[in-house]
mmCIF file of N, CA, C and O in Angstrom:
data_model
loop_
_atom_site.group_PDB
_atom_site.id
_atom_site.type_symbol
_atom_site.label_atom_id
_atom_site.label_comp_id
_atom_site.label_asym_id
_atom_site.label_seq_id
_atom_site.Cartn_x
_atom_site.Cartn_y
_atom_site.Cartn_z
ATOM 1 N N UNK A 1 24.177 -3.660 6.972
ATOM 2 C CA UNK A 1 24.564 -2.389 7.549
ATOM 3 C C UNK A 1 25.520 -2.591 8.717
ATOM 4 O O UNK A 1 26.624 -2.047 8.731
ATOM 5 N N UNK A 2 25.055 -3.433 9.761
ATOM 6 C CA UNK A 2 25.910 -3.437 10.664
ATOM 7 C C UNK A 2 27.231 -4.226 10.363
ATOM 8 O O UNK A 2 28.083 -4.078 11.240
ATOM 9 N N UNK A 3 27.506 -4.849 9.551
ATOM 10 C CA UNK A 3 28.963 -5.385 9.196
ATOM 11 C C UNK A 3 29.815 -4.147 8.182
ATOM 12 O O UNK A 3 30.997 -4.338 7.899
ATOM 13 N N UNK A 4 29.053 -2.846 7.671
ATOM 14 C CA UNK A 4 29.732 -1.832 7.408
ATOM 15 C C UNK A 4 30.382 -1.059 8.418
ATOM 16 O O UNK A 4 29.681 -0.682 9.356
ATOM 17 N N UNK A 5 32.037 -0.641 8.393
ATOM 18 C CA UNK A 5 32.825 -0.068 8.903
ATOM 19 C C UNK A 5 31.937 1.328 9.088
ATOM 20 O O UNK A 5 31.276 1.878 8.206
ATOM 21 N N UNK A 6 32.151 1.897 10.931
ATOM 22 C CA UNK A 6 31.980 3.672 10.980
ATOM 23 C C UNK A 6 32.364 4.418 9.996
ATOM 24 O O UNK A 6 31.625 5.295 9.549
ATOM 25 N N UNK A 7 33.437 4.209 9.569
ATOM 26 C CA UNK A 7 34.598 5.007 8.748
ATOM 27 C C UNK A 7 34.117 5.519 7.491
ATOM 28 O O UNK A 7 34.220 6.659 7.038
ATOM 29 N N UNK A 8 33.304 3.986 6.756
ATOM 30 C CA UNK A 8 32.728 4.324 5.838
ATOM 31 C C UNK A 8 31.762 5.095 5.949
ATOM 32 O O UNK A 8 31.800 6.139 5.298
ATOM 33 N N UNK A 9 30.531 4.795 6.862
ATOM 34 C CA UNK A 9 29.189 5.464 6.725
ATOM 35 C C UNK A 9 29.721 6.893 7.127
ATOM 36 O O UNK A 9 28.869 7.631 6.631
ATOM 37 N N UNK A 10 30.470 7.538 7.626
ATOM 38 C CA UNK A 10 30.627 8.799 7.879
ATOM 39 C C UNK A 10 31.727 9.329 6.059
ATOM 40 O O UNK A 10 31.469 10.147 5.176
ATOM 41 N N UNK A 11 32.232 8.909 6.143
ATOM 42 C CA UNK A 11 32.502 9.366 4.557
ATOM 43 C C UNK A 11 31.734 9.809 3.954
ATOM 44 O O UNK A 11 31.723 11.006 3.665
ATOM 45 N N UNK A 12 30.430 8.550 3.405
ATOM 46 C CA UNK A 12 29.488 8.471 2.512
ATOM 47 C C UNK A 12 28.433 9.980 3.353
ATOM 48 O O UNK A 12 28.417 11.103 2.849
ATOM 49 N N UNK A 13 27.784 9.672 4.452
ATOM 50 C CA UNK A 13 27.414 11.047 4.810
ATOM 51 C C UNK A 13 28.273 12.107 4.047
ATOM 52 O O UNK A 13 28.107 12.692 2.976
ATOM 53 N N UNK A 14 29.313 12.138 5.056
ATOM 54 C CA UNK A 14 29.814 13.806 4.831
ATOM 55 C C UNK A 14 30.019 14.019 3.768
ATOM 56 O O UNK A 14 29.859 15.227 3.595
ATOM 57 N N UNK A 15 30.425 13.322 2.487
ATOM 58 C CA UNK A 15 30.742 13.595 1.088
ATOM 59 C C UNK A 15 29.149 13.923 0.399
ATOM 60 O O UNK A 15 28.801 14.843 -0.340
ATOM 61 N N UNK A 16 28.581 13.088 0.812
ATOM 62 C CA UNK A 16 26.673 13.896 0.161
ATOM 63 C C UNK A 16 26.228 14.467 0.538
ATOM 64 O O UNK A 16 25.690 15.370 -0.103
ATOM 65 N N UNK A 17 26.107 14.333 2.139
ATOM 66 C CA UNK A 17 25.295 15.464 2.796
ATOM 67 C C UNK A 17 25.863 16.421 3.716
ATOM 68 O O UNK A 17 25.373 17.548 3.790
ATOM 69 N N UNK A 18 26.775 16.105 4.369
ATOM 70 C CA UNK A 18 26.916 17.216 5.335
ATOM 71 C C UNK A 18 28.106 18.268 4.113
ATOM 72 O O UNK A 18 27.950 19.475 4.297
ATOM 73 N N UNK A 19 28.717 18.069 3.472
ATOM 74 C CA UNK A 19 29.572 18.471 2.465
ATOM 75 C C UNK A 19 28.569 19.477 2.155
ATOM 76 O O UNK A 19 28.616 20.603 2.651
ATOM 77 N N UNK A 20 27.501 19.032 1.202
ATOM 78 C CA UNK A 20 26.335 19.528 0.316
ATOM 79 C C UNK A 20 25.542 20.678 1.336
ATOM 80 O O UNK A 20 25.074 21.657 0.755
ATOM 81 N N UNK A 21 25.372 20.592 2.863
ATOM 82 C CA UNK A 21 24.878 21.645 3.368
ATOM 83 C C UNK A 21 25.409 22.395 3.949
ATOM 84 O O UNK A 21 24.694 23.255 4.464
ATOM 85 N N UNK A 22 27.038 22.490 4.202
ATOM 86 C CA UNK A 22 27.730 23.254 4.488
ATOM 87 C C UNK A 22 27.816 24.402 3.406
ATOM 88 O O UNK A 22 27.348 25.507 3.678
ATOM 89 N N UNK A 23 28.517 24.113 1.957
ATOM 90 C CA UNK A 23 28.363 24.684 0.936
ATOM 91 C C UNK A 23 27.113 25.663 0.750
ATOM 92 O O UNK A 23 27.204 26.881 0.599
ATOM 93 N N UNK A 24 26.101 25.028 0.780
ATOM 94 C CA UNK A 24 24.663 25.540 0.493
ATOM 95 C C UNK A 24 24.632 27.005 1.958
ATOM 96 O O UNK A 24 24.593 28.234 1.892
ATOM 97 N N UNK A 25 24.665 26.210 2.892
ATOM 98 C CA UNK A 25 24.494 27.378 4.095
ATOM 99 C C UNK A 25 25.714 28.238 4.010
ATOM 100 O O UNK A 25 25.590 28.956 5.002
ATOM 101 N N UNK A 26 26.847 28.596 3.394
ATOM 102 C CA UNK A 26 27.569 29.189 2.799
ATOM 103 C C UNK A 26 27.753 30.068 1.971
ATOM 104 O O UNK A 26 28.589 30.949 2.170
ATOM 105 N N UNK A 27 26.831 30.001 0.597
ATOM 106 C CA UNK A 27 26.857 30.990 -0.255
ATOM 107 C C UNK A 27 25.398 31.483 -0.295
ATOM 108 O O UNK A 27 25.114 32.234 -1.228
ATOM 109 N N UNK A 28 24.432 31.163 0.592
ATOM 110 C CA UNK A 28 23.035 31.581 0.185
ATOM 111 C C UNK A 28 22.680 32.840 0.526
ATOM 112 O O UNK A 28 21.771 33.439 -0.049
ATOM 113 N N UNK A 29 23.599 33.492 1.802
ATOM 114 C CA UNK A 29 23.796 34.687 2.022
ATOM 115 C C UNK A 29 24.069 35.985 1.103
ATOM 116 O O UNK A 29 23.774 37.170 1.257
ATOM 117 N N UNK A 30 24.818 35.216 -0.017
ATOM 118 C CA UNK A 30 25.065 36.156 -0.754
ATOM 119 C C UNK A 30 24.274 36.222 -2.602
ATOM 120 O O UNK A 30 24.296 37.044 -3.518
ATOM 121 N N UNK A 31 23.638 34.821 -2.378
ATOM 122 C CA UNK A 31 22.440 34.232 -3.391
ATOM 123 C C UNK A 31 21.239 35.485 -2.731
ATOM 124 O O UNK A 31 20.539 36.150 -3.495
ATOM 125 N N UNK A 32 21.175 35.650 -0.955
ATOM 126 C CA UNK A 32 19.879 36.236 -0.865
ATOM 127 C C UNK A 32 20.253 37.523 -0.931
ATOM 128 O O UNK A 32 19.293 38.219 -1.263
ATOM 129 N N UNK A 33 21.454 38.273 -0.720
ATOM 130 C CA UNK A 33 21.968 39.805 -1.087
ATOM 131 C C UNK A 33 21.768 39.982 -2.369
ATOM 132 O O UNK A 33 20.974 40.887 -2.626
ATOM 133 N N UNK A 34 22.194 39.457 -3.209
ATOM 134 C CA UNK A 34 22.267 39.342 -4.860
ATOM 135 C C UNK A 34 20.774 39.360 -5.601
ATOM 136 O O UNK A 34 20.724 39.769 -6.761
ATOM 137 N N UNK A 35 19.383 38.856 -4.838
ATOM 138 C CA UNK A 35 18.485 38.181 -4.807
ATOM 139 C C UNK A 35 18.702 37.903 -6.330
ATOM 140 O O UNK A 35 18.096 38.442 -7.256
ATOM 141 N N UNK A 36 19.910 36.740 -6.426
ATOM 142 C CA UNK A 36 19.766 35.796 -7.528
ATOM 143 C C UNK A 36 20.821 34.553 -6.963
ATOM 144 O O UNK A 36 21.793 34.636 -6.212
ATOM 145 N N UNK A 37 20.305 33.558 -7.543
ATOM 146 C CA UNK A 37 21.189 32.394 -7.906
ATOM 147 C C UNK A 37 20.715 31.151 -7.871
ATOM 148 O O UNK A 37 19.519 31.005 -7.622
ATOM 149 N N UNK A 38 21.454 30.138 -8.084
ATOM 150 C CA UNK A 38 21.034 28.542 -7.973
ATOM 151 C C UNK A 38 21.584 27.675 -7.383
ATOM 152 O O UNK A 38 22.772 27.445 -7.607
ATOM 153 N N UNK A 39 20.836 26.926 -6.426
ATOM 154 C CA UNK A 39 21.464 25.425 -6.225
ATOM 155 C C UNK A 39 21.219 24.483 -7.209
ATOM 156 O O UNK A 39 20.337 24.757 -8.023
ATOM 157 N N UNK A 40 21.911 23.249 -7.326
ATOM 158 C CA UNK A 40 21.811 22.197 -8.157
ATOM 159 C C UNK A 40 22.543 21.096 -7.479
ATOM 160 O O UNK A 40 23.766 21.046 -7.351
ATOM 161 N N UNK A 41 21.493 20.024 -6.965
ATOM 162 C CA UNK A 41 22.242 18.973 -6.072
ATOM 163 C C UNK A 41 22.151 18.130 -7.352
ATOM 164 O O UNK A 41 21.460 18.256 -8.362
ATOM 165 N N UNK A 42 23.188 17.115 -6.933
ATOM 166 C CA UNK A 42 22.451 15.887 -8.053
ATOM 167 C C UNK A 42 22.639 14.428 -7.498
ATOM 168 O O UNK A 42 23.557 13.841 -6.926
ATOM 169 N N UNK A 43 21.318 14.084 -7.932
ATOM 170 C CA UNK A 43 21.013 13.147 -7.313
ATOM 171 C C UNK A 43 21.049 11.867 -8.011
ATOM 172 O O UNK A 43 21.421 11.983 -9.178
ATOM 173 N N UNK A 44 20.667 10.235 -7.498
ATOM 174 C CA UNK A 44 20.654 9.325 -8.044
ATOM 175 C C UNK A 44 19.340 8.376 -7.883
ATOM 176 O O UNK A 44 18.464 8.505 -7.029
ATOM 177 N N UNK A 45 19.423 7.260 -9.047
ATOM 178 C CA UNK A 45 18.269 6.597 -9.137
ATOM 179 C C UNK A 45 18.171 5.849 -7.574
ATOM 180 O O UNK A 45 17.089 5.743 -6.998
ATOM 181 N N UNK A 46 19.053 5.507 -7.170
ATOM 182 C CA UNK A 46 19.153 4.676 -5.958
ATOM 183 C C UNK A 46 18.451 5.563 -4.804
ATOM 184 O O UNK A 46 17.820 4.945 -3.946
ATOM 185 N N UNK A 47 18.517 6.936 -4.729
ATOM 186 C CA UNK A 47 17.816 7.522 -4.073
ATOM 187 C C UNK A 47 15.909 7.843 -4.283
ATOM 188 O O UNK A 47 15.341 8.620 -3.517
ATOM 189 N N UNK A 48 15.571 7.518 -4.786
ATOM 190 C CA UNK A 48 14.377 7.496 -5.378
ATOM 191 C C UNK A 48 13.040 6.743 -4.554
ATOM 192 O O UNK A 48 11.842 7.013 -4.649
ATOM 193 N N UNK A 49 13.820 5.561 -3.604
ATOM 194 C CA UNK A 49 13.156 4.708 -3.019
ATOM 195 C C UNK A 49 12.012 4.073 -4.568
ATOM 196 O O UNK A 49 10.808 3.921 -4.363
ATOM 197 N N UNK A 50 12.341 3.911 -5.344
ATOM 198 C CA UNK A 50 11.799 2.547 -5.955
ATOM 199 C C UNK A 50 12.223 1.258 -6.259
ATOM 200 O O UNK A 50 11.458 0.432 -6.757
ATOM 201 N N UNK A 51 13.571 0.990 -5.953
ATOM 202 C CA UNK A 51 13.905 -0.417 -5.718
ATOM 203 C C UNK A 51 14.714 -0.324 -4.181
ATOM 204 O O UNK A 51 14.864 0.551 -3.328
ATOM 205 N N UNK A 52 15.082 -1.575 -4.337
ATOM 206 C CA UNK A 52 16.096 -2.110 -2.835
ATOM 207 C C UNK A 52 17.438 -2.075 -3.145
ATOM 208 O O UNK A 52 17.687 -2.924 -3.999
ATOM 209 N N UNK A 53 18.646 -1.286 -2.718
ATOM 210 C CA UNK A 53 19.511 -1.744 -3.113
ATOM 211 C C UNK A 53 20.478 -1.829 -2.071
ATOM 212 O O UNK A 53 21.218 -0.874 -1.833
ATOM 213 N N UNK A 54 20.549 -3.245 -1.218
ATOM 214 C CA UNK A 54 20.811 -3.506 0.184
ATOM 215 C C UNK A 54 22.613 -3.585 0.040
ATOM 216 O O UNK A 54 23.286 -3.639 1.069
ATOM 217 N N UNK A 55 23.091 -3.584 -0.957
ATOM 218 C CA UNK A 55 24.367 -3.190 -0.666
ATOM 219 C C UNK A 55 25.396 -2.094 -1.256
ATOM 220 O O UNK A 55 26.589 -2.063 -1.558
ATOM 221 N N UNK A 56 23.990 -0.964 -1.259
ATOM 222 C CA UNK A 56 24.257 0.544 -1.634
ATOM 223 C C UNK A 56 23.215 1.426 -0.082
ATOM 224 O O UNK A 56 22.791 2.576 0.031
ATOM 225 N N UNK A 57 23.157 0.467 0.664
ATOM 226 C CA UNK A 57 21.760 1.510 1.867
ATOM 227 C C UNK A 57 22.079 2.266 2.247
ATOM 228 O O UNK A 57 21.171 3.077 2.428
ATOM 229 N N UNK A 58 23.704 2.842 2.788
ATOM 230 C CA UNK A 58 23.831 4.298 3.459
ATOM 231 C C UNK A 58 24.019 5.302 1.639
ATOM 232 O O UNK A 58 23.257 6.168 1.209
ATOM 233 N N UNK A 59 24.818 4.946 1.215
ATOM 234 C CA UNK A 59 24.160 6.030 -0.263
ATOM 235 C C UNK A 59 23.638 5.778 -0.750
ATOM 236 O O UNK A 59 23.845 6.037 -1.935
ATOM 237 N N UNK A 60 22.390 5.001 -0.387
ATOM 238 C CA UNK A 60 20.927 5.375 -1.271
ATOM 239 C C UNK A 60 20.031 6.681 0.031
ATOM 240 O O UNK A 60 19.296 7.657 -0.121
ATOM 241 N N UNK A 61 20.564 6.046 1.097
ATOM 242 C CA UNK A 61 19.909 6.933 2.116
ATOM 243 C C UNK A 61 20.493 8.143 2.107
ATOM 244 O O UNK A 61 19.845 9.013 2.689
ATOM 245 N N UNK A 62 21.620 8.504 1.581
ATOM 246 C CA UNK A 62 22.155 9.941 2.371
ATOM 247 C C UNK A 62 21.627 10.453 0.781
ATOM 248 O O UNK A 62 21.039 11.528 0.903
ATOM 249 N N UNK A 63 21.667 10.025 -0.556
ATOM 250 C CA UNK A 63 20.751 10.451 -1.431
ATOM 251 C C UNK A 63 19.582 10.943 -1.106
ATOM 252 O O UNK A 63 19.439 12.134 -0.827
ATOM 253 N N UNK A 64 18.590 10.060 -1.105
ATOM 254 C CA UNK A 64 17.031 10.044 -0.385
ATOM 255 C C UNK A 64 17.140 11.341 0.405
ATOM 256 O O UNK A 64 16.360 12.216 0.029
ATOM 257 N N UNK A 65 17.890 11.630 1.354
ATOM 258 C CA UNK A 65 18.012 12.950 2.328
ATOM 259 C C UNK A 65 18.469 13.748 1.480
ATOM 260 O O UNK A 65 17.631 14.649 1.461
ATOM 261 N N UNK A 66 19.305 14.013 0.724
ATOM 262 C CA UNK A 66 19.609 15.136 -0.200
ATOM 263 C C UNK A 66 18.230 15.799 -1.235
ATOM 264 O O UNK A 66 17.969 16.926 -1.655
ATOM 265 N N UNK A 67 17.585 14.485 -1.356
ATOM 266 C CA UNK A 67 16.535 14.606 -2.243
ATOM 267 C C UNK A 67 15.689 15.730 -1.319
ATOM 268 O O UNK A 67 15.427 16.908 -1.560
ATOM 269 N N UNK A 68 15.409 14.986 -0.306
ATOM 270 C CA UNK A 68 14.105 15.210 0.452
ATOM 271 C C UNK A 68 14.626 17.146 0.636
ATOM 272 O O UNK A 68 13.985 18.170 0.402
ATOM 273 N N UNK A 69 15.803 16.963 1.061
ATOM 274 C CA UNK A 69 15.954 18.079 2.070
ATOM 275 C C UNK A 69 16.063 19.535 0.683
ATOM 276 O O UNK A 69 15.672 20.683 0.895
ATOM 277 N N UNK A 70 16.471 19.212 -0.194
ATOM 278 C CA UNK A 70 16.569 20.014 -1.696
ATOM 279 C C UNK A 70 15.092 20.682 -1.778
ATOM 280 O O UNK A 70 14.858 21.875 -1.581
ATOM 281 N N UNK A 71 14.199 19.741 -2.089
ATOM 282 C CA UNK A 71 12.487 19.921 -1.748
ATOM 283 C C UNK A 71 12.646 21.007 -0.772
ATOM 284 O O UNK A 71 12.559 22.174 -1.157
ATOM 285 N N UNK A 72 12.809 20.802 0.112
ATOM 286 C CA UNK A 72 11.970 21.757 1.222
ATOM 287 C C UNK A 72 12.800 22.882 1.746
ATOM 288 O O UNK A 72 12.703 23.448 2.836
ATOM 289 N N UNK A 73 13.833 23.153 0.532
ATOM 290 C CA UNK A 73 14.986 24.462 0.420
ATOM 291 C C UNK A 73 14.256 24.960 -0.123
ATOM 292 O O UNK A 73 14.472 26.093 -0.554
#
C-alpha cells in the first residue's frame, strides 16, 4: 500500500465510491417523489473479503465499502 502512488488510491476511490454516491444521492429524490425505482451497484469477487488480494487492496476495499454501504441503503 504504501509504495502505491496518492493519485492512484484517489482515482480508484472516486471512480467506485465517491462517483457511486454522488449519483445515488442525486436521483433518489426523485426515485422517492416517483415512489419507484432502482439502484444497482455492481460489485466484485475481490470485494467479498474471502481471499487476500494484496495487490488489488484499495479496489478490493473501496468494493467491500460499496458492498457494505448498498446493504444499509
Amino acid at each position: 500500500f504504501y509504495e502505491v502512488d496518492r493519485s492512484f488510491i484517489s482515482t480508484i476511490v472516486n471512480v467506485n465510491d465517491v462517483n457511486t454516491l454522488k449519483l445515488t444521492h442525486a436521483v433518489l429524490p426523485q426515485m422517492k417523489e416517483r415512489h419507484n425505482g432502482l439502484i444497482l451497484n455492481a460489485g466484485s469477487f475481490s470485494g467479498e473479503g474471502t481471499g487476500t488480494f494484496p495487490l488489488l487492496s484499495i479496489y478490493s476495499a473501496s468494493k467491500t465499502f460499496l458492498k457494505n454501504w448498498s446493504i444499509m441503503l
